[in-house]
Short mmCIF file of C-alpha atoms and ligand atoms in Angstrom, two decimals:
data_model
loop_
_atom_site.label_atom_id
_atom_site.label_comp_id
_atom_site.label_asym_id
_atom_site.label_seq_id
_atom_site.Cartn_x
_atom_site.Cartn_y
_atom_site.Cartn_z
CA MET L 1 -21.69 21.54 -11.39
CA ASP L 2 -25.49 21.14 -11.06
CA TYR L 3 -26.39 17.75 -9.81
CA LEU L 4 -30.23 18.48 -10.13
CA LEU L 5 -30.85 17.68 -6.45
CA THR L 6 -34.50 17.75 -5.32
CA GLU L 7 -35.43 20.73 -3.13
CA GLU L 8 -35.35 18.55 -0.05
CA GLN L 9 -31.84 17.27 -1.01
CA SER L 10 -30.49 20.90 -1.64
CA GLU L 11 -32.02 21.93 1.75
CA LEU L 12 -30.34 18.84 3.53
CA GLN L 13 -27.05 19.64 1.75
CA ALA L 14 -27.08 23.28 2.95
CA LEU L 15 -28.01 22.33 6.49
CA ALA L 16 -25.40 19.64 6.67
CA ARG L 17 -22.82 22.16 5.27
CA LYS L 18 -23.82 24.94 7.87
CA VAL L 19 -23.61 22.43 10.78
CA ALA L 20 -20.27 21.05 9.47
CA GLN L 21 -18.71 24.46 9.03
CA GLU L 22 -20.04 26.12 12.20
CA LYS L 23 -20.01 23.29 14.51
CA VAL L 24 -17.55 20.65 13.30
CA LYS L 25 -14.88 22.49 11.67
CA PRO L 26 -13.71 24.58 14.96
CA VAL L 27 -13.35 21.38 16.93
CA ALA L 28 -11.91 18.88 14.42
CA ALA L 29 -8.23 19.61 15.49
CA LYS L 30 -9.13 19.14 19.03
CA TYR L 31 -10.88 15.71 18.65
CA ASP L 32 -8.17 14.52 16.29
CA LYS L 33 -5.44 15.37 18.88
CA GLU L 34 -7.36 14.00 21.82
CA GLY L 35 -8.63 10.87 19.94
CA THR L 36 -11.97 11.30 21.82
CA PHE L 37 -15.45 10.83 20.67
CA PRO L 38 -17.60 13.95 19.95
CA TRP L 39 -20.77 13.21 21.95
CA ASP L 40 -21.68 16.90 21.78
CA LEU L 41 -21.87 16.80 18.03
CA VAL L 42 -23.76 13.52 17.97
CA LYS L 43 -26.44 15.34 19.88
CA ILE L 44 -26.45 18.15 17.32
CA PHE L 45 -26.66 15.70 14.35
CA ALA L 46 -29.57 13.87 16.03
CA ASP L 47 -31.37 17.23 16.74
CA MET L 48 -30.92 18.03 12.84
CA ASP L 49 -32.27 14.55 12.04
CA PHE L 50 -29.06 13.35 10.30
CA TYR L 51 -29.68 9.83 11.66
CA ARG L 52 -33.22 9.58 10.23
CA PHE L 53 -32.69 10.25 6.46
CA TYR L 54 -31.89 6.72 5.28
CA ILE L 55 -34.51 4.89 7.43
CA GLU L 56 -38.06 4.09 6.37
CA GLU L 57 -40.79 6.50 7.45
CA GLU L 58 -42.72 3.59 9.04
CA TYR L 59 -39.93 3.27 11.60
CA GLY L 60 -39.34 6.89 12.43
CA GLY L 61 -37.07 7.77 9.56
CA LEU L 62 -37.51 10.32 6.74
CA GLY L 63 -37.57 7.72 3.90
CA GLY L 64 -34.44 8.94 2.10
CA GLY L 65 -31.71 6.71 0.98
CA VAL L 66 -28.01 6.33 0.12
CA MET L 67 -28.20 9.65 -1.65
CA GLU L 68 -29.15 11.50 1.49
CA LEU L 69 -26.77 9.80 3.59
CA SER L 70 -24.10 10.60 1.05
CA LEU L 71 -24.82 14.33 1.01
CA ILE L 72 -24.68 14.40 4.93
CA THR L 73 -21.43 12.40 5.01
CA GLU L 74 -19.72 14.51 2.38
CA GLU L 75 -20.44 17.80 4.03
CA ILE L 76 -19.30 16.68 7.47
CA SER L 77 -16.22 15.00 6.12
CA ARG L 78 -15.32 18.45 4.38
CA ALA L 79 -14.81 19.56 7.98
CA CYS L 80 -13.77 16.37 9.68
CA GLY L 81 -13.68 12.87 8.06
CA GLY L 82 -13.53 11.18 11.43
CA ILE L 83 -16.63 12.96 12.92
CA ALA L 84 -18.61 12.07 9.92
CA LEU L 85 -18.33 8.39 10.84
CA SER L 86 -20.69 8.75 13.81
CA VAL L 87 -23.30 9.00 11.13
CA SER L 88 -22.11 6.82 8.30
CA ALA L 89 -20.85 3.92 10.41
CA THR L 90 -24.13 3.97 12.23
CA ALA L 91 -25.83 3.59 8.87
CA LEU L 92 -23.41 0.76 8.06
CA GLY L 93 -24.41 -1.05 11.34
CA THR L 94 -28.09 -0.28 10.56
CA PHE L 95 -28.28 -1.58 7.06
CA PRO L 96 -28.43 -5.12 7.87
CA ILE L 97 -31.74 -4.46 9.84
CA ILE L 98 -33.10 -2.38 7.00
CA ILE L 99 -32.26 -4.90 4.19
CA SER L 100 -33.07 -8.16 5.98
CA GLY L 101 -34.49 -7.47 9.48
CA SER L 102 -37.87 -8.68 10.41
CA LYS L 103 -40.83 -6.34 11.24
CA GLU L 104 -40.23 -6.92 15.02
CA GLN L 105 -36.59 -6.12 14.79
CA LYS L 106 -37.31 -2.96 12.74
CA GLU L 107 -39.92 -1.90 15.30
CA LYS L 108 -37.65 -2.46 18.20
CA TYR L 109 -34.39 -0.97 16.95
CA LEU L 110 -35.01 1.53 14.19
CA PRO L 111 -36.88 4.27 15.78
CA ASP L 112 -34.05 4.80 18.47
CA LEU L 113 -31.44 4.55 15.72
CA ALA L 114 -33.42 7.10 13.62
CA ALA L 115 -33.48 9.51 16.68
CA GLY L 116 -29.86 9.30 17.33
CA LYS L 117 -30.63 7.82 20.72
CA MET L 118 -28.10 4.93 20.10
CA LEU L 119 -25.55 4.49 17.61
CA ALA L 120 -24.63 1.28 15.67
CA GLY L 121 -21.69 -0.62 14.38
CA PHE L 122 -21.07 -3.34 11.77
CA ALA L 123 -18.88 -6.26 12.88
CA LEU L 124 -17.66 -8.46 10.11
CA THR L 125 -13.80 -8.12 10.31
CA GLU L 126 -11.77 -10.55 12.36
CA PRO L 127 -8.09 -10.77 12.94
CA ASN L 128 -7.95 -13.50 10.25
CA ALA L 129 -10.78 -12.42 8.08
CA GLY L 130 -10.44 -9.10 6.46
CA SER L 131 -10.52 -9.08 2.60
CA ASP L 132 -11.41 -12.86 3.00
CA ALA L 133 -14.82 -12.08 4.52
CA ALA L 134 -15.89 -15.76 4.20
CA ALA L 135 -13.05 -16.88 6.51
CA ILE L 136 -14.82 -15.64 9.70
CA GLN L 137 -14.22 -17.86 12.79
CA THR L 138 -16.60 -16.32 15.27
CA ARG L 139 -19.13 -19.04 15.96
CA ALA L 140 -22.63 -19.04 17.17
CA VAL L 141 -24.24 -22.22 18.44
CA ARG L 142 -27.94 -22.58 18.93
CA LYS L 143 -29.12 -23.55 22.49
CA GLY L 144 -32.79 -23.36 22.90
CA ASP L 145 -34.03 -19.87 22.58
CA TYR L 146 -30.47 -18.45 22.48
CA TYR L 147 -27.32 -18.60 20.33
CA ILE L 148 -23.94 -18.93 22.29
CA MET L 149 -21.48 -16.79 20.45
CA ASN L 150 -17.70 -16.94 20.82
CA GLY L 151 -14.88 -15.17 19.07
CA THR L 152 -13.37 -11.77 18.37
CA LYS L 153 -14.27 -9.14 15.91
CA HIS L 154 -11.74 -6.26 15.55
CA PHE L 155 -11.31 -2.94 13.89
CA ILE L 156 -15.00 -2.19 14.45
CA THR L 157 -15.88 1.51 13.80
CA ASN L 158 -18.04 3.02 16.53
CA GLY L 159 -16.78 0.22 18.72
CA GLY L 160 -17.35 1.04 22.51
CA VAL L 161 -19.83 4.07 21.59
CA ALA L 162 -22.44 2.12 19.81
CA LYS L 163 -25.08 0.39 21.73
CA LEU L 164 -26.04 -2.05 18.87
CA TYR L 165 -23.82 -4.12 16.64
CA THR L 166 -24.73 -6.17 13.59
CA VAL L 167 -22.48 -9.16 13.79
CA ILE L 168 -21.67 -11.65 11.03
CA VAL L 169 -20.65 -15.14 12.48
CA SER L 170 -20.40 -18.70 11.40
CA THR L 171 -23.27 -20.98 12.34
CA ASP L 172 -21.94 -23.75 10.22
CA PRO L 173 -18.21 -23.63 9.41
CA SER L 174 -18.52 -26.54 7.14
CA ARG L 175 -20.43 -24.43 4.60
CA GLY L 176 -18.00 -21.39 4.39
CA SER L 177 -19.76 -18.30 3.09
CA ARG L 178 -23.11 -20.21 3.15
CA GLY L 179 -22.78 -20.96 6.77
CA ALA L 180 -22.58 -17.39 7.87
CA THR L 181 -25.31 -15.83 9.82
CA ALA L 182 -26.13 -12.16 11.00
CA PHE L 183 -27.17 -11.31 14.54
CA ILE L 184 -28.08 -8.04 16.38
CA VAL L 185 -26.04 -7.91 19.48
CA GLU L 186 -26.89 -5.18 22.27
CA GLU L 187 -24.19 -3.68 24.48
CA GLY L 188 -24.93 -5.34 27.90
CA PHE L 189 -25.65 -8.87 26.54
CA GLU L 190 -24.19 -11.38 28.80
CA GLY L 191 -20.63 -12.41 27.59
CA PHE L 192 -20.20 -9.37 25.31
CA SER L 193 -17.30 -7.07 26.14
CA TYR L 194 -14.87 -4.61 24.50
CA GLY L 195 -11.31 -5.31 23.83
CA LYS L 196 -8.36 -3.32 22.54
CA HIS L 197 -9.04 0.42 21.51
CA GLU L 198 -7.03 1.11 18.46
CA ASP L 199 -4.63 4.24 18.28
CA LYS L 200 -5.03 5.30 14.66
CA MET L 201 -3.14 7.36 11.90
CA GLY L 202 -6.35 9.27 11.08
CA ILE L 203 -10.05 9.39 11.64
CA ARG L 204 -9.10 9.77 15.27
CA ALA L 205 -12.42 11.17 16.49
CA SER L 206 -13.89 7.91 15.42
CA PRO L 207 -13.42 5.10 17.90
CA THR L 208 -12.29 1.82 16.59
CA CYS L 209 -12.17 -1.31 18.92
CA GLU L 210 -12.34 -5.04 19.42
CA LEU L 211 -15.69 -6.82 20.29
CA LEU L 212 -15.12 -9.85 22.53
CA PHE L 213 -17.72 -12.63 22.66
CA GLN L 214 -17.25 -15.24 25.44
CA ASP L 215 -20.18 -17.59 25.63
CA CYS L 216 -22.27 -14.40 24.72
CA LYS L 217 -26.10 -15.18 24.96
CA VAL L 218 -27.83 -13.69 21.95
CA PRO L 219 -31.57 -14.38 21.74
CA ALA L 220 -32.68 -16.39 18.66
CA GLY L 221 -35.06 -13.39 17.85
CA ASN L 222 -32.05 -11.27 17.28
CA ARG L 223 -31.00 -13.42 14.25
CA ILE L 224 -31.28 -11.31 11.07
CA GLY L 225 -32.91 -13.58 8.36
CA ASN L 226 -32.27 -17.22 8.32
CA GLU L 227 -29.05 -19.18 9.12
CA GLY L 228 -26.73 -19.18 6.28
CA GLU L 229 -27.91 -15.83 5.04
CA GLY L 230 -25.20 -13.84 6.86
CA PHE L 231 -22.73 -13.49 3.97
CA MET L 232 -25.43 -12.22 1.56
CA VAL L 233 -26.44 -9.79 4.35
CA ALA L 234 -22.95 -8.52 4.61
CA MET L 235 -22.42 -8.13 0.86
CA LYS L 236 -25.73 -6.32 0.41
CA THR L 237 -24.91 -4.03 3.39
CA LEU L 238 -21.50 -3.32 1.84
CA ASP L 239 -23.04 -2.54 -1.47
CA ARG L 240 -25.23 0.23 0.14
CA SER L 241 -22.54 1.55 2.54
CA ARG L 242 -19.40 1.84 0.11
CA PRO L 243 -20.92 5.05 -1.47
CA GLY L 244 -20.78 6.47 1.96
CA VAL L 245 -17.08 5.92 2.06
CA ALA L 246 -16.82 7.41 -1.21
CA ALA L 247 -18.86 10.44 -0.09
CA GLN L 248 -16.49 10.79 2.87
CA ALA L 249 -13.54 10.68 0.49
CA VAL L 250 -15.19 13.38 -1.65
CA GLY L 251 -15.73 15.50 1.51
CA ILE L 252 -12.12 15.13 2.78
CA ALA L 253 -10.70 15.99 -0.73
CA GLN L 254 -12.91 19.00 -0.99
CA GLY L 255 -12.08 20.18 2.37
CA ALA L 256 -8.44 19.82 1.55
CA LEU L 257 -8.92 21.86 -1.77
CA ASP L 258 -10.77 24.63 0.12
CA LEU L 259 -7.84 24.93 2.36
CA ALA L 260 -5.26 24.85 -0.37
CA VAL L 261 -6.99 27.62 -2.29
CA GLU L 262 -7.12 29.76 0.86
CA TYR L 263 -3.47 29.13 1.63
CA ALA L 264 -2.31 29.65 -2.00
CA ARG L 265 -3.91 33.11 -1.97
CA GLU L 266 -2.26 34.25 1.21
CA ARG L 267 1.17 32.66 0.83
CA VAL L 268 3.59 35.17 -0.73
CA GLN L 269 6.83 33.93 -2.49
CA PHE L 270 8.92 35.73 -5.08
CA GLY L 271 6.99 38.79 -4.25
CA GLN L 272 3.61 37.42 -5.21
CA SER L 273 0.90 35.18 -3.94
CA ILE L 274 1.67 31.68 -5.02
CA ILE L 275 -1.83 31.33 -6.53
CA SER L 276 -0.69 33.52 -9.34
CA PHE L 277 1.82 30.77 -10.45
CA GLN L 278 0.62 28.50 -13.16
CA ALA L 279 2.22 25.51 -11.36
CA ILE L 280 -0.03 26.00 -8.45
CA GLN L 281 -3.09 26.88 -10.60
CA PHE L 282 -2.65 23.75 -12.76
CA MET L 283 -2.59 21.58 -9.49
CA LEU L 284 -5.68 23.28 -8.24
CA ALA L 285 -7.44 22.75 -11.50
CA ASP L 286 -6.66 18.94 -11.62
CA MET L 287 -7.70 18.57 -7.96
CA ALA L 288 -11.05 20.29 -8.54
CA THR L 289 -11.67 18.32 -11.76
CA GLN L 290 -10.85 14.95 -9.98
CA ILE L 291 -13.10 15.87 -7.09
CA GLU L 292 -15.90 16.68 -9.43
CA ALA L 293 -15.48 13.47 -11.29
CA ALA L 294 -15.53 11.46 -7.99
CA ARG L 295 -18.62 13.34 -6.76
CA SER L 296 -20.49 12.58 -10.03
CA LEU L 297 -19.72 8.94 -9.59
CA VAL L 298 -20.92 8.88 -5.91
CA TYR L 299 -24.18 10.61 -6.72
CA SER L 300 -24.75 8.39 -9.69
CA ALA L 301 -24.09 5.27 -7.75
CA ALA L 302 -26.27 6.51 -4.82
CA ARG L 303 -29.15 7.23 -7.29
CA THR L 304 -28.84 3.93 -9.00
CA ILE L 305 -29.16 2.16 -5.48
CA ASP L 306 -31.97 4.29 -4.38
CA ALA L 307 -33.87 3.54 -7.58
CA GLY L 308 -33.79 -0.08 -6.76
CA ALA L 309 -31.32 -1.31 -9.51
CA ARG L 310 -30.29 -4.92 -9.33
CA ASN L 311 -26.61 -4.72 -10.04
CA ILE L 312 -25.41 -2.20 -7.41
CA ALA L 313 -22.15 -4.04 -6.47
CA GLN L 314 -20.41 -2.59 -9.51
CA PRO L 315 -21.34 1.15 -9.13
CA SER L 316 -20.90 0.85 -5.40
CA ALA L 317 -17.41 -0.51 -5.69
CA MET L 318 -16.47 1.95 -8.63
CA CYS L 319 -17.39 5.05 -6.72
CA LYS L 320 -15.53 3.80 -3.57
CA LEU L 321 -12.41 3.02 -5.60
CA PHE L 322 -12.28 6.18 -7.49
CA ALA L 323 -13.20 8.65 -4.90
CA SER L 324 -10.89 7.15 -2.22
CA ASP L 325 -7.93 7.27 -4.74
CA VAL L 326 -8.86 10.91 -5.55
CA ALA L 327 -8.91 11.85 -1.91
CA MET L 328 -5.51 10.41 -1.42
CA LYS L 329 -4.05 12.19 -4.36
CA VAL L 330 -5.88 15.54 -3.58
CA THR L 331 -4.88 15.53 -0.02
CA THR L 332 -1.32 14.81 -0.83
CA ASP L 333 -1.21 17.73 -3.40
CA ALA L 334 -2.90 19.97 -0.79
CA VAL L 335 -0.03 19.26 1.60
CA GLN L 336 2.39 19.91 -1.29
CA ILE L 337 0.86 23.32 -1.88
CA PHE L 338 1.38 24.12 1.88
CA GLY L 339 5.02 23.30 1.47
CA GLY L 340 6.95 22.68 4.69
CA TYR L 341 4.11 24.19 6.68
CA GLY L 342 1.68 21.56 5.46
CA TYR L 343 3.89 18.84 6.94
CA MET L 344 3.67 20.44 10.39
CA ARG L 345 0.75 19.66 12.76
CA ASP L 346 0.32 23.32 13.48
CA TYR L 347 -1.54 23.61 10.15
CA PRO L 348 -4.82 21.77 9.45
CA ILE L 349 -3.94 20.14 6.06
CA GLU L 350 -1.89 17.02 7.21
CA LYS L 351 -4.89 15.78 8.99
CA PHE L 352 -6.83 15.52 5.70
CA MET L 353 -4.12 13.36 4.28
CA ARG L 354 -4.10 11.05 7.30
CA ASP L 355 -7.86 10.86 7.26
CA ALA L 356 -7.98 10.07 3.50
CA LYS L 357 -5.88 7.06 3.66
CA ILE L 358 -8.41 4.79 5.53
CA THR L 359 -11.03 5.34 2.67
CA GLN L 360 -8.70 3.28 0.38
CA ILE L 361 -8.72 0.45 2.94
CA TYR L 362 -11.89 -0.05 5.01
CA GLU L 363 -15.14 -1.58 3.87
CA GLY L 364 -13.06 -3.45 1.26
CA THR L 365 -9.56 -2.44 0.20
CA ASN L 366 -9.40 -0.86 -3.28
CA GLN L 367 -7.79 -4.13 -4.47
CA ILE L 368 -11.06 -5.90 -3.34
CA GLN L 369 -13.13 -3.16 -5.19
CA ARG L 370 -11.26 -3.95 -8.32
CA SER L 371 -11.77 -7.59 -7.80
CA VAL L 372 -15.64 -6.94 -7.28
CA ILE L 373 -15.80 -4.67 -10.49
CA ALA L 374 -13.79 -7.26 -12.56
CA ARG L 375 -16.24 -10.01 -11.57
CA THR L 376 -19.30 -8.10 -12.62
CA ILE L 377 -17.50 -7.19 -16.04
CA ILE L 378 -16.72 -10.87 -16.55
CA ARG L 379 -20.33 -11.96 -15.57
CA GLU L 380 -21.83 -9.25 -17.84
CA LYS L 381 -19.64 -10.52 -20.75
CA ALA L 382 -20.92 -14.06 -20.02
CA GLY L 383 -24.46 -12.75 -20.05
CA LYS L 384 -24.97 -13.58 -16.38
CA ALA L 385 -25.19 -10.09 -14.82
CA LYS L 386 -26.76 -10.05 -11.32
N1 COS W 401 -24.62 -9.15 -3.46
C1 COS W 401 -25.25 -10.39 -3.41
N2 COS W 401 -24.62 -11.58 -3.34
C2 COS W 401 -23.31 -11.51 -3.51
C3 COS W 401 -22.51 -10.38 -3.54
C4 COS W 401 -23.18 -9.10 -3.58
N3 COS W 401 -22.61 -7.85 -3.83
N4 COS W 401 -21.22 -10.75 -3.54
C5 COS W 401 -21.07 -11.95 -3.39
N5 COS W 401 -22.43 -12.46 -3.25
C6 COS W 401 -22.67 -13.85 -3.20
C7 COS W 401 -22.11 -14.73 -4.35
O1 COS W 401 -23.03 -14.61 -5.45
C8 COS W 401 -22.05 -16.03 -3.83
O2 COS W 401 -23.44 -16.61 -3.83
P1 COS W 401 -23.49 -18.21 -3.80
O3 COS W 401 -22.83 -18.91 -2.73
O4 COS W 401 -24.95 -18.52 -3.86
O5 COS W 401 -22.92 -18.61 -5.20
C9 COS W 401 -21.59 -15.73 -2.29
O6 COS W 401 -22.10 -14.43 -2.09
C10 COS W 401 -20.26 -15.89 -2.14
O7 COS W 401 -19.54 -15.00 -2.97
P2 COS W 401 -18.10 -15.20 -3.56
O8 COS W 401 -17.93 -16.66 -3.93
O9 COS W 401 -17.73 -14.11 -4.47
O10 COS W 401 -17.31 -14.94 -2.19
P3 COS W 401 -15.71 -14.87 -2.00
O11 COS W 401 -15.37 -15.50 -0.70
O12 COS W 401 -15.03 -15.09 -3.20
O13 COS W 401 -15.57 -13.23 -1.63
C11 COS W 401 -15.53 -10.80 -1.73
C12 COS W 401 -16.12 -12.25 -2.21
C13 COS W 401 -14.04 -10.71 -1.98
C14 COS W 401 -16.22 -9.81 -2.80
C15 COS W 401 -15.98 -10.60 -0.38
O14 COS W 401 -15.14 -11.44 0.47
C16 COS W 401 -15.65 -9.18 0.18
O15 COS W 401 -16.40 -8.23 -0.28
N6 COS W 401 -14.48 -8.95 0.93
C17 COS W 401 -14.23 -7.60 1.42
C18 COS W 401 -14.94 -7.58 2.69
C19 COS W 401 -14.89 -6.14 3.36
O16 COS W 401 -15.30 -5.32 2.70
N7 COS W 401 -14.27 -6.15 4.42
C20 COS W 401 -14.14 -4.83 5.09
C21 COS W 401 -14.72 -4.92 6.41
S1 COS W 401 -16.42 -4.61 6.64
S2 COS W 401 -16.34 -2.76 7.16
#
């Protein structure tokens, strides 16, 4: 389908595809097996300016938006969903600064993030606050020019490789979501350390770890916005980042379809290539159609967000929900087309199925996306659309 990309977007898509197919695809299995982080690829992505596209030009970026980020994420994910996270999870950690950071904070941090000199992570989730984001227990108490932070964040993507984390904590537990505040925490701040590194089913090239704050001293100047605005910062961030998860899901699904078509051509049973069987052709047709529908929704949501629309929670949640379910279905069917070989680690397809699963879970489970969508529908019906 022709998505009428601008000339710049088409060039970016072609570049990301080339880098993904030539540099990422050959090493995807290695990083998945080792569960190590691809610093060599981060350097290549930085040289290609992939970290610049969604950052304002004033701060060293290229002035693009969620659409550009989605194009990059989709193409890298087509080769490896885990490796794509070095870009998209850095964007997730950077969005709070872009959305609500002060000029000083933007000047201090965005140029290095845009250059890929440092990666970022977003720390909202806690052991007892996953879907219920307002239940965060990590506390920050102001003491003069600093806040003293105590608590644990877990399941943090880019944890341990990022130099900067945007962290949502409570500064006033009595006020629930209205008592949350966002901060920028740098690696090396006194009282900040890393905890458990997770051993995951998929996206194994992307590190996930705990962040521990033990009387961590955070300068008051690193507070993003005002006290009490942290939950809003988090929600606005997720509205912009969920299309990135959706783009990752589309890329994973497309990568699985590419492999399934290739395999179905080569595999001979009953004296002919299995692609000549209608059973396989219909599966491939359904997979391709679902991917295209998901891609359409992602691009449409990304364009809506970049155009500055007010109600972005709904398109953002819809594309994440739909694309991640498509990724799970398509990758499962791709394994099916590979048959017994598909179940074996010697073949590349099972990795796509393992990588797809997380897209239905992180940045809000698909049950939470349905809840977000339902709320917007109910509000629209009541004439109070945000
Ligand atoms: N944009 C702007 N404001 C928003 C918003 C959005 N998308 N979503 C909620 N808000 C506002 C609400 O309007 C409300 O404001 P007031 O206090 O002024 O009325 C406030 O935020 C609290 O909202 P709400 O009452 O809806 O909060 P809930 O505690 O019910 O939770 C959900 C809302 C479930 C949507 C939220 O907790 C969520 O997104 N959870 C999933 C978190 C997640 O994605 N975790 C994954 C880890 S991050 S990688």
